[in-house]
Tab-separated table of C-alpha atoms in Angstrom:
chain	number	residue	atom	x	y	z
A	1	MET	CA	8.444	-43.305	50.416
A	2	PRO	CA	5.412	-43.490	48.147
A	3	GLY	CA	3.236	-40.414	48.212
A	4	ARG	CA	5.573	-37.707	49.350
A	5	ASN	CA	6.211	-35.128	46.660
A	6	LYS	CA	4.225	-37.175	44.199
A	7	MET	CA	1.278	-35.973	42.158
A	8	ALA	CA	-1.932	-37.725	43.062
A	9	ALA	CA	-1.736	-39.682	39.845
A	10	PRO	CA	-2.576	-43.341	39.643
A	11	VAL	CA	0.334	-45.703	39.112
A	12	PRO	CA	0.124	-46.866	35.497
A	13	SER	CA	-1.084	-50.387	34.947
A	14	ALA	CA	1.391	-53.051	35.979
A	15	ALA	CA	0.323	-54.930	32.880
A	16	ILE	CA	2.039	-52.273	30.767
A	17	ILE	CA	5.035	-51.287	32.875
A	18	GLN	CA	7.327	-54.273	33.253
A	19	PRO	CA	10.698	-54.659	34.977
A	20	VAL	CA	13.709	-54.881	32.672
A	21	PRO	CA	16.373	-57.414	33.773
A	22	PRO	CA	19.640	-55.699	34.788
A	23	GLU	CA	21.614	-57.206	31.928
A	24	MET	CA	19.091	-55.787	29.421
A	25	ALA	CA	18.954	-52.290	30.943
A	26	PHE	CA	21.664	-50.867	28.645
A	27	ARG	CA	19.398	-51.524	25.680
A	28	LEU	CA	16.998	-48.849	26.887
A	29	LEU	CA	19.626	-46.213	26.035
A	30	ASN	CA	21.712	-47.992	23.391
A	31	HIS	CA	20.013	-46.319	20.419
A	32	GLY	CA	20.676	-42.847	21.816
A	33	PRO	CA	17.445	-41.311	23.110
A	34	THR	CA	17.216	-37.960	24.831
A	35	VAL	CA	16.099	-38.466	28.434
A	36	LEU	CA	14.499	-36.589	31.285
A	37	VAL	CA	16.330	-36.709	34.610
A	38	THR	CA	14.170	-36.597	37.719
A	39	THR	CA	15.516	-35.912	41.185
A	40	SER	CA	14.269	-35.544	44.721
A	41	CYS	CA	15.819	-34.580	48.024
A	42	ASP	CA	13.801	-33.882	51.149
A	43	ASP	CA	10.862	-31.804	49.937
A	44	ARG	CA	12.440	-30.673	46.702
A	45	THR	CA	11.994	-32.311	43.307
A	46	ASN	CA	13.050	-31.408	39.810
A	47	VAL	CA	13.171	-32.637	36.224
A	48	MET	CA	15.499	-31.670	33.363
A	49	ALA	CA	16.274	-32.817	29.817
A	50	ALA	CA	19.604	-34.507	29.014
A	51	ALA	CA	20.642	-35.566	25.534
A	52	TRP	CA	24.174	-36.474	26.666
A	53	ASN	CA	23.875	-39.929	28.178
A	54	MET	CA	25.130	-43.402	27.350
A	55	PRO	CA	25.365	-46.934	28.730
A	56	LEU	CA	28.700	-47.700	30.393
A	57	ASP	CA	28.510	-51.349	31.427
A	58	PHE	CA	26.297	-54.408	31.072
A	59	ASN	CA	26.013	-56.106	34.452
A	60	PRO	CA	25.856	-54.568	36.910
A	61	PRO	CA	24.503	-51.986	34.509
A	62	LYS	CA	26.032	-48.534	34.615
A	63	ILE	CA	25.449	-45.316	32.728
A	64	ALA	CA	27.282	-42.033	32.175
A	65	ILE	CA	25.431	-38.723	31.927
A	66	VAL	CA	26.403	-35.062	31.676
A	67	ILE	CA	24.745	-32.699	34.177
A	68	ASP	CA	25.817	-29.060	34.181
A	69	LYS	CA	27.044	-27.496	37.426
A	70	LYS	CA	24.522	-24.687	37.359
A	71	THR	CA	21.453	-26.942	37.251
A	72	TYR	CA	19.082	-27.422	40.147
A	73	THR	CA	18.969	-31.109	39.135
A	74	ARG	CA	22.660	-31.409	39.958
A	75	GLU	CA	22.153	-29.895	43.395
A	76	LEU	CA	19.440	-32.444	44.198
A	77	MET	CA	21.390	-35.340	42.621
A	78	GLU	CA	24.475	-34.634	44.658
A	79	ALA	CA	22.449	-34.177	47.841
A	80	SER	CA	20.516	-37.436	47.437
A	81	GLY	CA	23.110	-39.570	45.641
A	82	THR	CA	20.372	-40.854	43.332
A	83	PHE	CA	18.310	-39.869	40.308
A	84	ALA	CA	15.999	-41.406	37.746
A	85	ILE	CA	16.310	-41.459	33.983
A	86	ASN	CA	12.953	-41.279	32.228
A	87	VAL	CA	12.853	-42.030	28.500
A	88	PRO	CA	10.221	-39.735	26.956
A	89	CYS	CA	8.279	-40.413	23.780
A	90	ARG	CA	6.960	-38.535	20.807
A	91	THR	CA	3.843	-37.191	22.476
A	92	GLN	CA	6.082	-35.632	25.131
A	93	ALA	CA	8.276	-33.561	22.782
A	94	ASP	CA	6.743	-30.314	24.011
A	95	ILE	CA	7.306	-31.350	27.613
A	96	VAL	CA	10.957	-32.138	26.894
A	97	VAL	CA	11.481	-28.695	25.371
A	98	LYS	CA	9.642	-26.877	28.185
A	99	VAL	CA	11.491	-28.796	30.867
A	100	GLY	CA	14.804	-28.265	29.084
A	101	ALA	CA	14.266	-24.528	28.657
A	102	SER	CA	13.335	-23.725	32.236
A	103	SER	CA	15.146	-23.818	35.550
A	104	GLY	CA	13.577	-25.454	38.570
A	105	ARG	CA	15.500	-23.029	40.725
A	106	GLU	CA	14.007	-20.028	38.935
A	107	LEU	CA	10.517	-21.489	39.034
A	108	LEU	CA	10.870	-21.894	42.789
A	109	GLY	CA	11.645	-18.221	43.107
A	110	LYS	CA	8.535	-17.225	41.191
A	111	ARG	CA	5.893	-19.457	42.684
A	112	PRO	CA	5.506	-22.323	45.068
A	113	GLY	CA	5.899	-25.836	43.769
A	114	ASP	CA	8.239	-27.306	41.230
A	115	LYS	CA	8.408	-28.193	37.543
A	116	PHE	CA	6.063	-31.128	38.043
A	117	ALA	CA	3.420	-28.753	39.311
A	118	ALA	CA	4.299	-25.923	36.929
A	119	PHE	CA	3.936	-28.099	33.853
A	120	ASN	CA	1.297	-30.445	35.249
A	121	LEU	CA	3.466	-33.549	34.955
A	122	PRO	CA	1.944	-36.569	36.666
A	123	SER	CA	4.432	-38.905	38.312
A	124	PHE	CA	4.525	-42.147	40.251
A	125	ALA	CA	6.784	-43.574	42.915
A	126	ALA	CA	10.094	-45.240	42.107
A	127	SER	CA	10.859	-48.553	43.804
A	128	GLN	CA	14.385	-47.857	45.157
A	129	ILE	CA	14.869	-44.100	45.222
A	130	GLU	CA	13.128	-40.857	46.169
A	131	ALA	CA	12.980	-39.350	42.683
A	132	PRO	CA	9.519	-39.484	41.112
A	133	LEU	CA	9.089	-41.288	37.786
A	134	LEU	CA	7.320	-39.414	35.021
A	135	GLN	CA	4.098	-40.855	33.649
A	136	GLY	CA	3.758	-41.247	29.908
A	137	CYS	CA	7.417	-42.102	29.381
A	138	VAL	CA	8.369	-45.467	27.849
A	139	ALA	CA	11.262	-46.472	30.114
A	140	TRP	CA	12.611	-45.642	33.545
A	141	LEU	CA	16.006	-46.296	35.124
A	142	GLU	CA	16.567	-45.783	38.838
A	143	CYS	CA	20.195	-44.805	39.387
A	144	ARG	CA	22.655	-44.509	42.277
A	145	ILE	CA	25.632	-42.229	41.723
A	146	ILE	CA	29.103	-43.784	41.922
A	147	PRO	CA	31.086	-40.837	43.267
A	148	GLU	CA	33.834	-39.683	40.913
A	149	PRO	CA	34.491	-36.134	42.146
A	150	HIS	CA	37.179	-35.336	39.586
A	151	MET	CA	34.940	-36.280	36.628
A	152	GLN	CA	31.963	-34.456	38.121
A	153	GLN	CA	33.980	-31.294	38.666
A	154	MET	CA	36.111	-31.363	35.515
A	155	TYR	CA	33.630	-32.602	32.900
A	156	ASP	CA	30.186	-32.425	34.560
A	157	LEU	CA	30.181	-36.195	34.020
A	158	PHE	CA	28.350	-38.529	36.388
A	159	ILE	CA	28.736	-42.308	36.596
A	160	ALA	CA	25.840	-44.253	38.093
A	161	GLU	CA	24.696	-47.800	38.641
A	162	ILE	CA	21.226	-48.683	37.391
A	163	ILE	CA	19.581	-50.289	40.423
A	164	ALA	CA	16.155	-50.849	38.838
A	165	ALA	CA	14.778	-50.508	35.316
A	166	TYR	CA	11.306	-50.619	33.802
A	167	ALA	CA	9.811	-50.225	30.347
A	168	ASP	CA	6.429	-49.956	28.702
A	169	SER	CA	6.034	-53.498	27.393
A	170	ARG	CA	3.984	-52.287	24.432
A	171	VAL	CA	7.205	-50.964	22.895
A	172	PHE	CA	10.017	-52.744	24.792
A	173	SER	CA	10.123	-56.422	25.682
A	174	ASN	CA	12.592	-59.299	25.490
A	175	GLY	CA	15.440	-56.802	25.420
A	176	ARG	CA	14.259	-55.004	22.309
A	177	TRP	CA	12.384	-51.864	21.286
A	178	HIS	CA	9.514	-52.486	18.855
A	179	PHE	CA	7.577	-49.344	17.997
A	180	ASP	CA	5.454	-50.680	15.140
A	181	GLY	CA	1.837	-49.751	15.776
A	182	TYR	CA	2.858	-47.265	18.477
A	183	ASP	CA	4.143	-44.211	16.643
A	184	ASP	CA	3.211	-41.957	19.543
A	185	LEU	CA	5.510	-43.956	21.812
A	186	ARG	CA	8.641	-43.663	19.678
A	187	THR	CA	11.638	-42.281	21.555
A	188	LEU	CA	13.015	-38.764	20.979
A	189	HIS	CA	16.512	-38.038	19.690
A	190	HIS	CA	17.409	-34.372	20.021
A	191	VAL	CA	19.432	-32.642	17.321
A	192	SER	CA	19.168	-29.046	18.535
A	193	GLY	CA	16.749	-26.262	19.318
A	194	GLY	CA	13.641	-28.364	19.799
A	195	PHE	CA	14.308	-30.402	16.665
A	196	PHE	CA	14.104	-34.171	17.203
A	197	PHE	CA	14.218	-37.405	15.269
A	198	THR	CA	12.142	-40.409	16.189
A	199	PRO	CA	13.302	-43.935	15.306
A	200	GLY	CA	12.110	-44.895	11.843
A	201	ASP	CA	12.903	-47.982	9.832
A	202	ALA	CA	14.318	-50.942	11.689
A	203	LEU	CA	17.146	-52.819	9.998
A	204	THR	CA	18.180	-56.338	10.852
A	205	THR	CA	21.480	-57.423	9.385
A	206	SER	CA	22.509	-61.017	8.928
A	207	PRO	CA	25.989	-61.823	10.209
A	208	GLY	CA	28.636	-63.062	7.807
B	1	MET	CA	51.071	-37.897	6.994
B	2	PRO	CA	48.778	-38.461	3.966
B	3	GLY	CA	49.334	-41.713	2.190
B	4	ARG	CA	50.910	-43.960	4.776
B	5	ASN	CA	48.638	-46.780	5.837
B	6	LYS	CA	45.893	-45.469	3.611
B	7	MET	CA	44.064	-47.400	0.912
B	8	ALA	CA	44.685	-45.994	-2.531
B	9	ALA	CA	41.194	-44.581	-2.592
B	10	PRO	CA	40.425	-41.157	-3.968
B	11	VAL	CA	39.483	-38.509	-1.434
B	12	PRO	CA	35.735	-37.959	-1.790
B	13	SER	CA	34.706	-34.748	-3.452
B	14	ALA	CA	35.348	-31.671	-1.368
B	15	ALA	CA	32.013	-30.427	-2.643
B	16	ILE	CA	30.297	-33.061	-0.486
B	17	ILE	CA	32.537	-33.337	2.560
B	18	GLN	CA	32.533	-30.036	4.424
B	19	PRO	CA	34.197	-28.969	7.660
B	20	VAL	CA	31.898	-28.658	10.677
B	21	PRO	CA	32.657	-25.665	12.958
B	22	PRO	CA	33.905	-26.771	16.401
B	23	GLU	CA	30.863	-25.404	18.202
B	24	MET	CA	28.582	-27.475	15.956
B	25	ALA	CA	30.542	-30.726	16.241
B	26	PHE	CA	28.469	-32.051	19.174
B	27	ARG	CA	25.441	-32.116	16.902
B	28	LEU	CA	26.996	-34.902	14.848
B	29	LEU	CA	26.508	-37.251	17.831
B	30	ASN	CA	23.662	-35.578	19.706
B	31	HIS	CA	20.941	-37.851	18.334
B	32	GLY	CA	22.785	-40.989	19.417
B	33	PRO	CA	24.275	-42.747	16.387
B	34	THR	CA	26.428	-45.849	16.586
B	35	VAL	CA	29.921	-45.018	15.325
B	36	LEU	CA	33.002	-46.697	13.932
B	37	VAL	CA	36.284	-45.891	15.647
B	38	THR	CA	39.386	-45.881	13.459
B	39	THR	CA	42.911	-45.905	14.806
B	40	SER	CA	46.454	-45.958	13.535
B	41	CYS	CA	49.869	-46.256	15.126
B	42	ASP	CA	53.036	-46.801	13.154
B	43	ASP	CA	52.123	-49.392	10.550
B	44	ARG	CA	49.073	-50.726	12.333
B	45	THR	CA	45.489	-49.628	11.728
B	46	ASN	CA	42.139	-50.846	13.002
B	47	VAL	CA	38.421	-50.107	13.028
B	48	MET	CA	35.720	-51.120	15.541
B	49	ALA	CA	32.057	-50.356	16.223
B	50	ALA	CA	31.031	-48.358	19.319
B	51	ALA	CA	27.445	-47.634	20.283
B	52	TRP	CA	28.474	-46.117	23.616
B	53	ASN	CA	29.510	-42.567	22.838
B	54	MET	CA	28.216	-39.081	23.641
B	55	PRO	CA	29.101	-35.404	23.370
B	56	LEU	CA	30.670	-33.977	26.523
B	57	ASP	CA	31.196	-30.290	25.827
B	58	PHE	CA	30.420	-27.628	23.245
B	59	ASN	CA	33.548	-25.546	22.661
B	60	PRO	CA	36.192	-26.744	22.653
B	61	PRO	CA	34.141	-29.792	21.704
B	62	LYS	CA	34.716	-32.963	23.675
B	63	ILE	CA	33.270	-36.457	23.574
B	64	ALA	CA	33.190	-39.498	25.841
B	65	ILE	CA	33.399	-43.036	24.455
B	66	VAL	CA	33.651	-46.537	25.912
B	67	ILE	CA	36.441	-48.742	24.524
B	68	ASP	CA	36.940	-52.176	26.078
B	69	LYS	CA	40.363	-53.111	27.428
B	70	LYS	CA	40.672	-56.202	25.315
B	71	THR	CA	40.246	-54.436	21.975
B	72	TYR	CA	43.055	-53.898	19.495
B	73	THR	CA	41.547	-50.443	18.920
B	74	ARG	CA	42.350	-49.534	22.506
B	75	GLU	CA	45.956	-50.629	22.129
B	76	LEU	CA	46.387	-48.384	19.082
B	77	MET	CA	44.435	-45.502	20.655
B	78	GLU	CA	46.570	-45.491	23.775
B	79	ALA	CA	49.780	-45.793	21.760
B	80	SER	CA	48.920	-42.914	19.422
B	81	GLY	CA	46.856	-40.707	21.732
B	82	THR	CA	44.402	-40.110	18.909
B	83	PHE	CA	41.517	-41.763	17.069
B	84	ALA	CA	38.752	-40.905	14.630
B	85	ILE	CA	35.017	-41.306	15.004
B	86	ASN	CA	33.287	-42.173	11.728
B	87	VAL	CA	29.484	-41.955	11.633
B	88	PRO	CA	28.265	-44.760	9.361
B	89	CYS	CA	25.020	-44.779	7.419
B	90	ARG	CA	22.313	-47.203	6.429
B	91	THR	CA	24.141	-48.732	3.476
B	92	GLN	CA	26.991	-49.603	5.840
B	93	ALA	CA	24.965	-51.642	8.349
B	94	ASP	CA	26.615	-54.884	7.240
B	95	ILE	CA	30.052	-53.308	7.589
B	96	VAL	CA	29.229	-52.122	11.116
B	97	VAL	CA	28.201	-55.642	12.122
B	98	LYS	CA	31.228	-57.305	10.490
B	99	VAL	CA	33.638	-54.813	12.003
B	100	GLY	CA	31.945	-55.129	15.387
B	101	ALA	CA	32.020	-58.929	15.367
B	102	SER	CA	35.677	-59.356	14.468
B	103	SER	CA	38.958	-58.583	16.176
B	104	GLY	CA	41.713	-56.786	14.327
B	105	ARG	CA	44.209	-58.623	16.504
B	106	GLU	CA	42.813	-62.015	15.467
B	107	LEU	CA	42.694	-61.046	11.817
B	108	LEU	CA	46.365	-60.095	12.038
B	109	GLY	CA	47.168	-63.565	13.288
B	110	LYS	CA	45.368	-65.217	10.391
B	111	ARG	CA	46.537	-63.189	7.445
B	112	PRO	CA	48.528	-60.110	6.631
B	113	GLY	CA	46.779	-56.753	6.563
B	114	ASP	CA	44.083	-55.352	8.746
B	115	LYS	CA	40.306	-54.929	8.882
B	116	PHE	CA	40.399	-52.303	6.150
B	117	ALA	CA	41.968	-54.833	3.814
B	118	ALA	CA	39.991	-57.802	5.136
B	119	PHE	CA	36.646	-56.111	4.542
B	120	ASN	CA	37.705	-53.993	1.593
B	121	LEU	CA	37.011	-50.679	3.334
B	122	PRO	CA	38.304	-47.685	1.377
B	123	SER	CA	39.603	-44.849	3.500
B	124	PHE	CA	41.092	-41.400	3.117
B	125	ALA	CA	43.544	-39.318	5.100
B	126	ALA	CA	42.542	-37.361	8.178
B	127	SER	CA	43.743	-33.768	8.462
B	128	GLN	CA	45.198	-33.790	11.990
B	129	ILE	CA	45.798	-37.418	12.989
B	130	GLU	CA	47.167	-40.712	11.684
B	131	ALA	CA	43.913	-42.672	11.809
B	132	PRO	CA	42.324	-43.222	8.397
B	133	LEU	CA	38.792	-41.958	7.804
B	134	LEU	CA	36.295	-44.411	6.353
B	135	GLN	CA	34.731	-43.600	3.004
B	136	GLY	CA	30.964	-43.764	2.693
B	137	CYS	CA	30.336	-42.491	6.220
B	138	VAL	CA	28.376	-39.271	6.752
B	139	ALA	CA	30.488	-37.588	9.441
B	140	TRP	CA	34.012	-37.769	10.800
B	141	LEU	CA	35.495	-36.448	14.032
B	142	GLU	CA	39.256	-36.382	14.576
B	143	CYS	CA	39.941	-36.777	18.277
B	144	ARG	CA	42.849	-36.362	20.692
B	145	ILE	CA	42.627	-38.274	23.966
B	146	ILE	CA	42.615	-36.242	27.176
B	147	PRO	CA	44.373	-38.672	29.517
B	148	GLU	CA	42.188	-39.754	32.423
B	149	PRO	CA	43.921	-42.970	33.531
B	150	HIS	CA	41.489	-43.750	36.353
B	151	MET	CA	38.429	-43.524	34.100
B	152	GLN	CA	40.119	-45.513	31.344
B	153	GLN	CA	41.119	-48.278	33.766
B	154	MET	CA	37.998	-48.335	35.931
B	155	TYR	CA	35.221	-47.805	33.374
B	156	ASP	CA	36.891	-48.223	29.943
B	157	LEU	CA	35.840	-44.597	29.461
B	158	PHE	CA	37.853	-42.236	27.279
B	159	ILE	CA	37.541	-38.451	27.139
B	160	ALA	CA	38.761	-36.729	23.982
B	161	GLU	CA	38.812	-33.332	22.358
B	162	ILE	CA	37.442	-33.096	18.834
B	163	ILE	CA	40.220	-31.348	16.930
B	164	ALA	CA	38.568	-31.471	13.495
B	165	ALA	CA	35.111	-32.458	12.248
B	166	TYR	CA	33.585	-33.012	8.828
B	167	ALA	CA	30.210	-34.067	7.485
B	168	ASP	CA	28.605	-35.010	4.205
B	169	SER	CA	26.830	-31.770	3.361
B	170	ARG	CA	24.045	-33.614	1.559
B	171	VAL	CA	22.712	-34.687	4.965
B	172	PHE	CA	24.362	-32.313	7.465
B	173	SER	CA	24.756	-28.571	7.076
B	174	ASN	CA	24.174	-25.425	9.137
B	175	GLY	CA	24.458	-27.516	12.289
B	176	ARG	CA	21.594	-29.857	11.427
B	177	TRP	CA	21.015	-33.323	10.009
B	178	HIS	CA	18.517	-33.428	7.136
B	179	PHE	CA	18.086	-36.896	5.664
B	180	ASP	CA	15.059	-36.241	3.435
B	181	GLY	CA	15.798	-37.564	-0.028
B	182	TYR	CA	18.826	-39.501	1.245
B	183	ASP	CA	17.409	-42.573	2.961
B	184	ASP	CA	20.594	-44.528	2.280
B	185	LEU	CA	22.588	-41.945	4.234
B	186	ARG	CA	20.510	-42.101	7.425
B	187	THR	CA	22.586	-42.798	10.549
B	188	LEU	CA	22.481	-46.141	12.387
B	189	HIS	CA	21.316	-46.549	15.983
B	190	HIS	CA	22.129	-49.984	17.359
B	191	VAL	CA	19.722	-51.778	19.658
B	192	SER	CA	21.402	-55.184	19.856
B	193	GLY	CA	22.535	-58.143	17.786
B	194	GLY	CA	22.726	-56.437	14.430
B	195	PHE	CA	19.342	-54.744	14.896
B	196	PHE	CA	19.369	-51.000	14.172
B	197	PHE	CA	17.017	-48.076	13.903
B	198	THR	CA	17.518	-45.284	11.404
B	199	PRO	CA	16.171	-41.796	12.108
B	200	GLY	CA	12.599	-41.470	10.896
B	201	ASP	CA	10.177	-38.598	11.305
B	202	ALA	CA	11.635	-35.257	12.266
B	203	LEU	CA	9.714	-33.247	14.861
B	204	THR	CA	10.082	-29.546	15.398
B	205	THR	CA	8.484	-28.230	18.539
B	206	SER	CA	7.519	-24.664	19.098
B	207	PRO	CA	8.647	-23.207	22.432
B	208	GLY	CA	6.090	-21.947	24.899
């Protein structure tokens, strides 16, 4: 599946992007970052912002995420049964806002292409699913939906298993985020209206 | 219901703790803080830490939260149908770790009282529910469980409506967190093993 629907961008260096063991995957979302959801089905792709996500289980790792019924992302998610979570960083704040404020479905009506093309977002191939992964992010989770029709319909809530996970090893390794020296790669935590926090001081408590 | 099961602590100044309008309540959790869940049923109370929580709807506001089957908190939550989410701050990191590393059920077996007494945690009365609210936190959400037995059993996932919300107006007002000048009141974002981030730089993006 590499190539199709993907920008002609080089795959980032394997020395930087490292697999995250399944039992550590929850730690990519544990501190509450806003994420970008990427989807693909047949020749259609899309990307949207989603602040409402959380880990749901350790191993096999699962997540829960809220995806509104009216989104194009949801249409492609439900058609493919898969999606990717991309964890964006500080330098991508403008992208997150643009992607969150626009509809892939509306863009399609106005011009050919998709949000990746419209906003010039380079991507690379996922390992297990069709959805493209967004370059410049700091973590990626490839997800397969566990169908729960009642939750999807009633609460716009999707449950998914994380079937592969990766992180930029400059800021995540050995199951831990470490942003010191990489301010531009700090994760984004949306409050509202394009206003974000990035992680600041790290605290380590001693038990007892 | 004020008084019963509550520590004899004074209610913090109403000048600091302000109600949060229902449609703004999601913003208390939008940036991904770790929370403390408090519960009460009859003469039993408990408190536990929960990193896995997220907003689920705007108005009426709803949240989703993961509560393990083996916890005493879950027993009291299911018996009462209600619980409170308390958003702790930097000065409470040790409390979060202690509360997260201990079981209310085990404490009960060892000595009389509960975690509030064991860890000397002053609380005050909620407005709508039995669960005590923890002093020194920066936000409080009083929640009523929306029964979803399958999700509770299968994924330890609870859906609840936020029936009242409050925040410390020094750091949250007009629907926005603003921690400048109040470093001790910054929220806690758990990575793992007693390692937390606090919110750092705030970014405001301009649309377009």
